[in-house]
Amino acid sequence: MNNHNLMASAKEARDIVSHSGWLSQTPQWFQVSVLQKSQLLHFETGEKLFEAGDPPGGIYGLVSGGLRVTLRPGDQSPVAVHLYVPGTWMGEAAAISGDRRLIGVSTTRDTQAFHLPLAATRDLLNQGLESYRCFARLTYWHAALALGAVSDLLIRNAENRLIAVLLRLSGCRIETPPNWRAVDIDLSQDDLAIMSNVGRTKANTILRKLQSSGHIEIYYRRLTVLAPDALRERLVHNS
C-alpha cells in the first residue's frame, strides 16, 4: 500500500502540507493562519470538490489520496487534464476574483484534504499585501503548470510527449523534489493517451516499453512512476 493511501492524523496532515507544495514556500505566520482556519476533511472515491461553472468557494489542500482535474471543452464531456499530488492547493483563483470555477476537481480514491472556507480565505486576503502575495504565488504556480502542459503538448515525438506528461503528473516535470515519494497515477491508459495526445495503441506500446525498462509499473486503471530522474534523462536523450 502506498503512503498516500493511508489516512493521516491531523498532525501528519499539517506536516505534509507544511513541508511540500505551495504552503511550505510561504512565511511561518501565514502557514499557521491557513491551517488554523482550515478543516481536515475526508472524501470518498468519486466525490466532486467542485465543478467548472460553480460559484466561488474556498480552497483545498491535498493531504493524501488523489484529485483529478477536468476541463469541459465546449459542449463536450469533461476531459481529464491533470492529477494533483499531495501538498498541492487549488481553488484560489475563483476565491480571489469572485468569478466562477474554471475547472472541476474530483477524487480518484479515498482522499484527505484541508478546506479553507471562502470567508476565511478572504479574511486572509484582507490582512495585507504580504498575505495577498502568498495567494498570488499559488496562482503563479498554477499558471506555470498550465503553460508547461501546453508546452509539453507541442513536443513532436510521441514517446517524449507521453513521458513529459508522466513526469508532470508525478510532480517531477522539471526536477524531482528532495522529499518525493512514488505515488499512483489514477488514470486509465486511454485517459493518459488522450491527455498526451497520443493514439491509444501507440500509448500502450510506449507504456509497456517503459515498464520493461523499470521506469514505471502498470496496474489496472493506474500506474506508478518509479524512476523520474531516469525518465527525465530519457526525455533529454530522445530529443
mmCIF file of C-alpha atoms in Angstrom:
data_model
loop_
_atom_site.group_PDB
_atom_site.id
_atom_site.type_symbol
_atom_site.label_atom_id
_atom_site.label_comp_id
_atom_site.label_asym_id
_atom_site.label_seq_id
_atom_site.Cartn_x
_atom_site.Cartn_y
_atom_site.Cartn_z
ATOM 1 C CA MET A 1 0.000 0.000 0.000
ATOM 2 C CA ASN A 2 1.457 3.376 -0.990
ATOM 3 C CA ASN A 3 1.934 6.018 1.695
ATOM 4 C CA HIS A 4 -0.649 8.362 0.186
ATOM 5 C CA ASN A 5 -3.357 5.695 0.546
ATOM 6 C CA LEU A 6 -3.146 5.931 4.339
ATOM 7 C CA MET A 7 -5.337 8.360 6.240
ATOM 8 C CA ALA A 8 -3.088 10.818 8.067
ATOM 9 C CA SER A 9 -3.617 12.114 11.581
ATOM 10 C CA ALA A 10 -4.228 15.842 11.995
ATOM 11 C CA LYS A 11 -0.573 16.412 12.900
ATOM 12 C CA GLU A 12 0.673 14.275 9.994
ATOM 13 C CA ALA A 13 -1.653 16.142 7.644
ATOM 14 C CA ARG A 14 -0.295 19.513 8.784
ATOM 15 C CA ASP A 15 3.259 18.238 8.342
ATOM 16 C CA ILE A 16 2.544 17.051 4.795
ATOM 17 C CA VAL A 17 1.257 20.407 3.551
ATOM 18 C CA SER A 18 3.822 22.366 5.599
ATOM 19 C CA HIS A 19 6.798 20.553 4.062
ATOM 20 C CA SER A 20 5.746 20.227 0.428
ATOM 21 C CA GLY A 21 3.958 22.322 -2.142
ATOM 22 C CA TRP A 22 2.739 25.896 -2.011
ATOM 23 C CA LEU A 23 2.216 26.321 1.724
ATOM 24 C CA SER A 24 5.771 25.214 2.501
ATOM 25 C CA GLN A 25 7.028 28.209 0.474
ATOM 26 C CA THR A 26 5.091 30.788 2.489
ATOM 27 C CA PRO A 27 6.077 32.530 5.771
ATOM 28 C CA GLN A 28 5.555 30.604 9.003
ATOM 29 C CA TRP A 29 2.899 33.021 10.272
ATOM 30 C CA PHE A 30 0.899 32.528 7.072
ATOM 31 C CA GLN A 31 1.124 28.728 7.313
ATOM 32 C CA VAL A 32 -0.155 28.839 10.883
ATOM 33 C CA SER A 33 -3.046 31.135 9.906
ATOM 34 C CA VAL A 34 -4.106 28.935 6.976
ATOM 35 C CA LEU A 35 -4.027 25.707 8.990
ATOM 36 C CA GLN A 36 -5.807 27.236 11.978
ATOM 37 C CA LYS A 37 -8.659 28.349 9.720
ATOM 38 C CA SER A 38 -8.814 25.092 7.707
ATOM 39 C CA GLN A 39 -10.766 21.892 8.292
ATOM 40 C CA LEU A 40 -9.311 18.453 7.567
ATOM 41 C CA LEU A 41 -11.940 16.618 5.511
ATOM 42 C CA HIS A 42 -12.303 13.075 4.191
ATOM 43 C CA PHE A 43 -13.764 12.360 0.748
ATOM 44 C CA GLU A 44 -14.746 9.021 -0.713
ATOM 45 C CA THR A 45 -13.806 7.860 -4.200
ATOM 46 C CA GLY A 46 -15.616 9.775 -6.940
ATOM 47 C CA GLU A 47 -16.699 12.763 -4.854
ATOM 48 C CA LYS A 48 -16.653 16.182 -6.516
ATOM 49 C CA LEU A 49 -14.989 19.022 -4.656
ATOM 50 C CA PHE A 50 -16.273 21.464 -7.263
ATOM 51 C CA GLU A 51 -17.137 21.650 -10.962
ATOM 52 C CA ALA A 52 -16.397 24.133 -13.738
ATOM 53 C CA GLY A 53 -19.041 26.854 -13.578
ATOM 54 C CA ASP A 54 -19.610 26.576 -9.827
ATOM 55 C CA PRO A 55 -19.694 29.840 -7.858
ATOM 56 C CA PRO A 56 -16.512 30.803 -5.994
ATOM 57 C CA GLY A 57 -15.734 28.815 -2.874
ATOM 58 C CA GLY A 58 -12.860 28.019 -0.574
ATOM 59 C CA ILE A 59 -9.530 26.437 -1.435
ATOM 60 C CA TYR A 60 -8.368 22.863 -0.847
ATOM 61 C CA GLY A 61 -5.004 21.371 0.063
ATOM 62 C CA LEU A 62 -4.436 17.711 -0.803
ATOM 63 C CA VAL A 63 -3.038 15.602 2.042
ATOM 64 C CA SER A 64 -3.475 12.024 0.799
ATOM 65 C CA GLY A 65 -5.359 10.170 -1.920
ATOM 66 C CA GLY A 66 -5.854 11.607 -5.380
ATOM 67 C CA LEU A 67 -7.558 14.533 -7.105
ATOM 68 C CA ARG A 68 -8.395 14.611 -10.800
ATOM 69 C CA VAL A 69 -8.651 17.909 -12.689
ATOM 70 C CA THR A 70 -11.085 18.167 -15.584
ATOM 71 C CA LEU A 71 -11.984 20.723 -18.227
ATOM 72 C CA ARG A 72 -15.220 20.850 -20.197
ATOM 73 C CA PRO A 73 -14.286 21.869 -23.759
ATOM 74 C CA GLY A 74 -17.346 23.465 -25.316
ATOM 75 C CA ASP A 75 -20.372 21.182 -25.045
ATOM 76 C CA GLN A 76 -18.265 18.043 -24.687
ATOM 77 C CA SER A 77 -17.988 15.790 -21.668
ATOM 78 C CA PRO A 78 -15.347 16.691 -19.049
ATOM 79 C CA VAL A 79 -11.820 15.629 -20.006
ATOM 80 C CA ALA A 80 -9.066 14.821 -17.502
ATOM 81 C CA VAL A 81 -6.114 17.201 -17.862
ATOM 82 C CA HIS A 82 -4.115 16.755 -14.667
ATOM 83 C CA LEU A 83 -3.810 14.959 -11.336
ATOM 84 C CA TYR A 84 -2.741 16.703 -8.150
ATOM 85 C CA VAL A 85 -0.087 15.272 -5.833
ATOM 86 C CA PRO A 86 -0.137 15.635 -2.013
ATOM 87 C CA GLY A 87 0.880 19.117 -0.911
ATOM 88 C CA THR A 88 -0.997 20.786 -3.793
ATOM 89 C CA TRP A 89 -3.572 23.507 -3.067
ATOM 90 C CA MET A 90 -6.211 24.612 -5.552
ATOM 91 C CA GLY A 91 -9.296 26.816 -5.962
ATOM 92 C CA GLU A 92 -7.797 30.211 -5.137
ATOM 93 C CA ALA A 93 -8.489 31.894 -8.500
ATOM 94 C CA ALA A 94 -12.258 31.955 -8.035
ATOM 95 C CA ALA A 95 -11.899 32.932 -4.368
ATOM 96 C CA ILE A 96 -9.724 35.925 -5.266
ATOM 97 C CA SER A 97 -11.585 37.089 -8.378
ATOM 98 C CA GLY A 98 -15.142 36.258 -7.325
ATOM 99 C CA ASP A 99 -15.678 34.577 -10.697
ATOM 100 C CA ARG A 100 -16.971 31.062 -11.294
ATOM 101 C CA ARG A 101 -14.749 27.988 -11.175
ATOM 102 C CA LEU A 102 -12.804 27.284 -14.360
ATOM 103 C CA ILE A 103 -12.050 23.616 -13.675
ATOM 104 C CA GLY A 104 -13.602 20.612 -11.997
ATOM 105 C CA VAL A 105 -11.853 18.636 -9.245
ATOM 106 C CA SER A 106 -12.940 15.191 -8.030
ATOM 107 C CA THR A 107 -11.387 12.360 -6.052
ATOM 108 C CA THR A 108 -9.863 9.291 -7.674
ATOM 109 C CA ARG A 109 -9.762 7.332 -4.386
ATOM 110 C CA ASP A 110 -10.408 7.885 -0.680
ATOM 111 C CA THR A 111 -8.852 11.271 -0.058
ATOM 112 C CA GLN A 112 -7.951 13.671 2.727
ATOM 113 C CA ALA A 113 -7.752 17.389 2.082
ATOM 114 C CA PHE A 114 -7.725 20.602 4.045
ATOM 115 C CA HIS A 115 -10.501 23.039 3.223
ATOM 116 C CA LEU A 116 -10.010 26.755 3.806
ATOM 117 C CA PRO A 117 -13.539 28.251 3.545
ATOM 118 C CA LEU A 118 -14.204 31.215 1.286
ATOM 119 C CA ALA A 119 -14.791 33.625 4.181
ATOM 120 C CA ALA A 120 -11.527 32.584 5.827
ATOM 121 C CA THR A 121 -9.677 32.910 2.507
ATOM 122 C CA ARG A 122 -10.974 36.446 2.065
ATOM 123 C CA ASP A 123 -10.106 37.305 5.678
ATOM 124 C CA LEU A 124 -6.517 36.319 4.953
ATOM 125 C CA LEU A 125 -6.518 38.268 1.691
ATOM 126 C CA ASN A 126 -7.633 41.355 3.602
ATOM 127 C CA GLN A 127 -4.764 41.111 6.076
ATOM 128 C CA GLY A 128 -2.381 42.951 3.786
ATOM 129 C CA LEU A 129 -0.062 42.881 0.818
ATOM 130 C CA GLU A 130 2.187 40.073 2.091
ATOM 131 C CA SER A 131 -0.782 37.768 2.573
ATOM 132 C CA TYR A 132 -2.060 38.648 -0.906
ATOM 133 C CA ARG A 133 1.357 37.853 -2.332
ATOM 134 C CA CYS A 134 1.195 34.379 -0.778
ATOM 135 C CA PHE A 135 -2.015 33.618 -2.665
ATOM 136 C CA ALA A 136 -0.577 35.238 -5.806
ATOM 137 C CA ARG A 137 2.301 32.760 -5.609
ATOM 138 C CA LEU A 138 -0.212 29.904 -5.738
ATOM 139 C CA THR A 139 -1.913 31.438 -8.779
ATOM 140 C CA TYR A 140 1.500 31.882 -10.402
ATOM 141 C CA TRP A 141 2.263 28.199 -9.799
ATOM 142 C CA HIS A 142 -0.995 27.160 -11.471
ATOM 143 C CA ALA A 143 -0.264 29.436 -14.443
ATOM 144 C CA ALA A 144 3.213 27.925 -14.789
ATOM 145 C CA LEU A 145 1.709 24.436 -14.616
ATOM 146 C CA ALA A 146 -0.806 25.234 -17.359
ATOM 147 C CA LEU A 147 1.841 26.797 -19.605
ATOM 148 C CA GLY A 148 4.107 23.815 -19.024
ATOM 149 C CA ALA A 149 1.313 21.451 -20.030
ATOM 150 C CA VAL A 150 0.734 23.398 -23.240
ATOM 151 C CA SER A 151 4.455 23.375 -23.952
ATOM 152 C CA ASP A 152 4.639 19.603 -23.445
ATOM 153 C CA LEU A 153 1.817 19.047 -25.923
ATOM 154 C CA LEU A 154 3.915 20.830 -28.559
ATOM 155 C CA ILE A 155 6.593 18.122 -28.330
ATOM 156 C CA ARG A 156 6.536 16.340 -31.670
ATOM 157 C CA ASN A 157 7.893 12.954 -30.598
ATOM 158 C CA ALA A 158 5.004 10.882 -29.187
ATOM 159 C CA GLU A 159 7.141 8.983 -26.667
ATOM 160 C CA ASN A 160 8.705 12.175 -25.356
ATOM 161 C CA ARG A 161 5.289 13.817 -25.132
ATOM 162 C CA LEU A 162 3.904 10.962 -23.047
ATOM 163 C CA ILE A 163 6.993 10.875 -20.808
ATOM 164 C CA ALA A 164 6.651 14.613 -20.201
ATOM 165 C CA VAL A 165 3.044 14.105 -19.104
ATOM 166 C CA LEU A 166 4.037 11.248 -16.770
ATOM 167 C CA LEU A 167 6.670 13.463 -15.163
ATOM 168 C CA ARG A 168 4.180 16.300 -14.721
ATOM 169 C CA LEU A 169 1.561 14.015 -13.182
ATOM 170 C CA SER A 170 4.095 12.653 -10.690
ATOM 171 C CA GLY A 171 5.185 16.162 -9.667
ATOM 172 C CA CYS A 172 8.655 15.766 -11.201
ATOM 173 C CA ARG A 173 8.458 17.538 -14.553
ATOM 174 C CA ILE A 174 11.400 19.916 -14.030
ATOM 175 C CA GLU A 175 13.143 18.185 -11.143
ATOM 176 C CA THR A 176 12.484 15.541 -8.518
ATOM 177 C CA PRO A 177 11.671 17.171 -5.157
ATOM 178 C CA PRO A 178 14.018 16.155 -2.302
ATOM 179 C CA ASN A 179 11.184 14.548 -0.310
ATOM 180 C CA TRP A 180 9.499 12.946 -3.325
ATOM 181 C CA ARG A 181 7.833 9.564 -2.933
ATOM 182 C CA ALA A 182 6.373 7.405 -5.673
ATOM 183 C CA VAL A 183 2.617 7.948 -5.945
ATOM 184 C CA ASP A 184 -0.034 6.254 -8.014
ATOM 185 C CA ILE A 185 -1.329 7.996 -11.119
ATOM 186 C CA ASP A 186 -5.042 7.174 -11.130
ATOM 187 C CA LEU A 187 -5.678 7.199 -14.861
ATOM 188 C CA SER A 188 -6.582 4.535 -17.359
ATOM 189 C CA GLN A 189 -4.220 4.087 -20.296
ATOM 190 C CA ASP A 190 -6.952 5.530 -22.533
ATOM 191 C CA ASP A 191 -7.160 8.674 -20.391
ATOM 192 C CA LEU A 192 -3.386 9.016 -20.427
ATOM 193 C CA ALA A 193 -3.363 8.645 -24.221
ATOM 194 C CA ILE A 194 -5.913 11.465 -24.556
ATOM 195 C CA MET A 195 -4.032 13.666 -22.086
ATOM 196 C CA SER A 196 -0.795 13.102 -24.026
ATOM 197 C CA ASN A 197 -2.421 13.495 -27.468
ATOM 198 C CA VAL A 198 -1.085 10.057 -28.422
ATOM 199 C CA GLY A 199 -3.044 7.285 -30.120
ATOM 200 C CA ARG A 200 -4.230 4.538 -27.771
ATOM 201 C CA THR A 201 -2.214 1.747 -29.440
ATOM 202 C CA LYS A 202 0.914 3.889 -29.565
ATOM 203 C CA ALA A 203 0.486 4.920 -25.924
ATOM 204 C CA ASN A 204 0.123 1.305 -24.795
ATOM 205 C CA THR A 205 3.288 0.352 -26.691
ATOM 206 C CA ILE A 206 5.242 3.187 -25.063
ATOM 207 C CA LEU A 207 3.952 2.327 -21.587
ATOM 208 C CA ARG A 208 4.869 -1.343 -21.946
ATOM 209 C CA LYS A 209 8.363 -0.329 -23.039
ATOM 210 C CA LEU A 210 8.760 1.977 -20.039
ATOM 211 C CA GLN A 211 7.566 -0.773 -17.724
ATOM 212 C CA SER A 212 10.029 -3.276 -19.223
ATOM 213 C CA SER A 213 12.868 -0.819 -18.579
ATOM 214 C CA GLY A 214 11.797 -0.387 -14.936
ATOM 215 C CA HIS A 215 10.748 3.249 -15.229
ATOM 216 C CA ILE A 216 7.077 2.662 -14.359
ATOM 217 C CA GLU A 217 4.748 -0.042 -13.066
ATOM 218 C CA ILE A 218 1.345 -0.543 -14.706
ATOM 219 C CA TYR A 219 -1.764 -1.704 -12.844
ATOM 220 C CA TYR A 220 -5.482 -1.702 -13.633
ATOM 221 C CA ARG A 221 -6.535 1.917 -14.308
ATOM 222 C CA ARG A 222 -3.435 3.281 -12.620
ATOM 223 C CA LEU A 223 0.321 3.312 -12.876
ATOM 224 C CA THR A 224 3.281 4.313 -10.726
ATOM 225 C CA VAL A 225 6.326 6.290 -11.798
ATOM 226 C CA LEU A 226 9.332 4.577 -10.210
ATOM 227 C CA ALA A 227 12.309 6.425 -11.693
ATOM 228 C CA PRO A 228 11.554 10.071 -12.536
ATOM 229 C CA ASP A 229 15.217 11.044 -12.924
ATOM 230 C CA ALA A 230 15.786 8.235 -15.424
ATOM 231 C CA LEU A 231 12.630 9.238 -17.305
ATOM 232 C CA ARG A 232 13.853 12.814 -17.498
ATOM 233 C CA GLU A 233 17.225 11.646 -18.826
ATOM 234 C CA ARG A 234 15.408 9.554 -21.408
ATOM 235 C CA LEU A 235 13.385 12.590 -22.413
ATOM 236 C CA VAL A 236 16.552 14.634 -22.945
ATOM 237 C CA HIS A 237 18.346 11.779 -24.733
ATOM 238 C CA ASN A 238 15.467 11.269 -27.188
ATOM 239 C CA SER A 239 15.257 14.968 -28.078
#
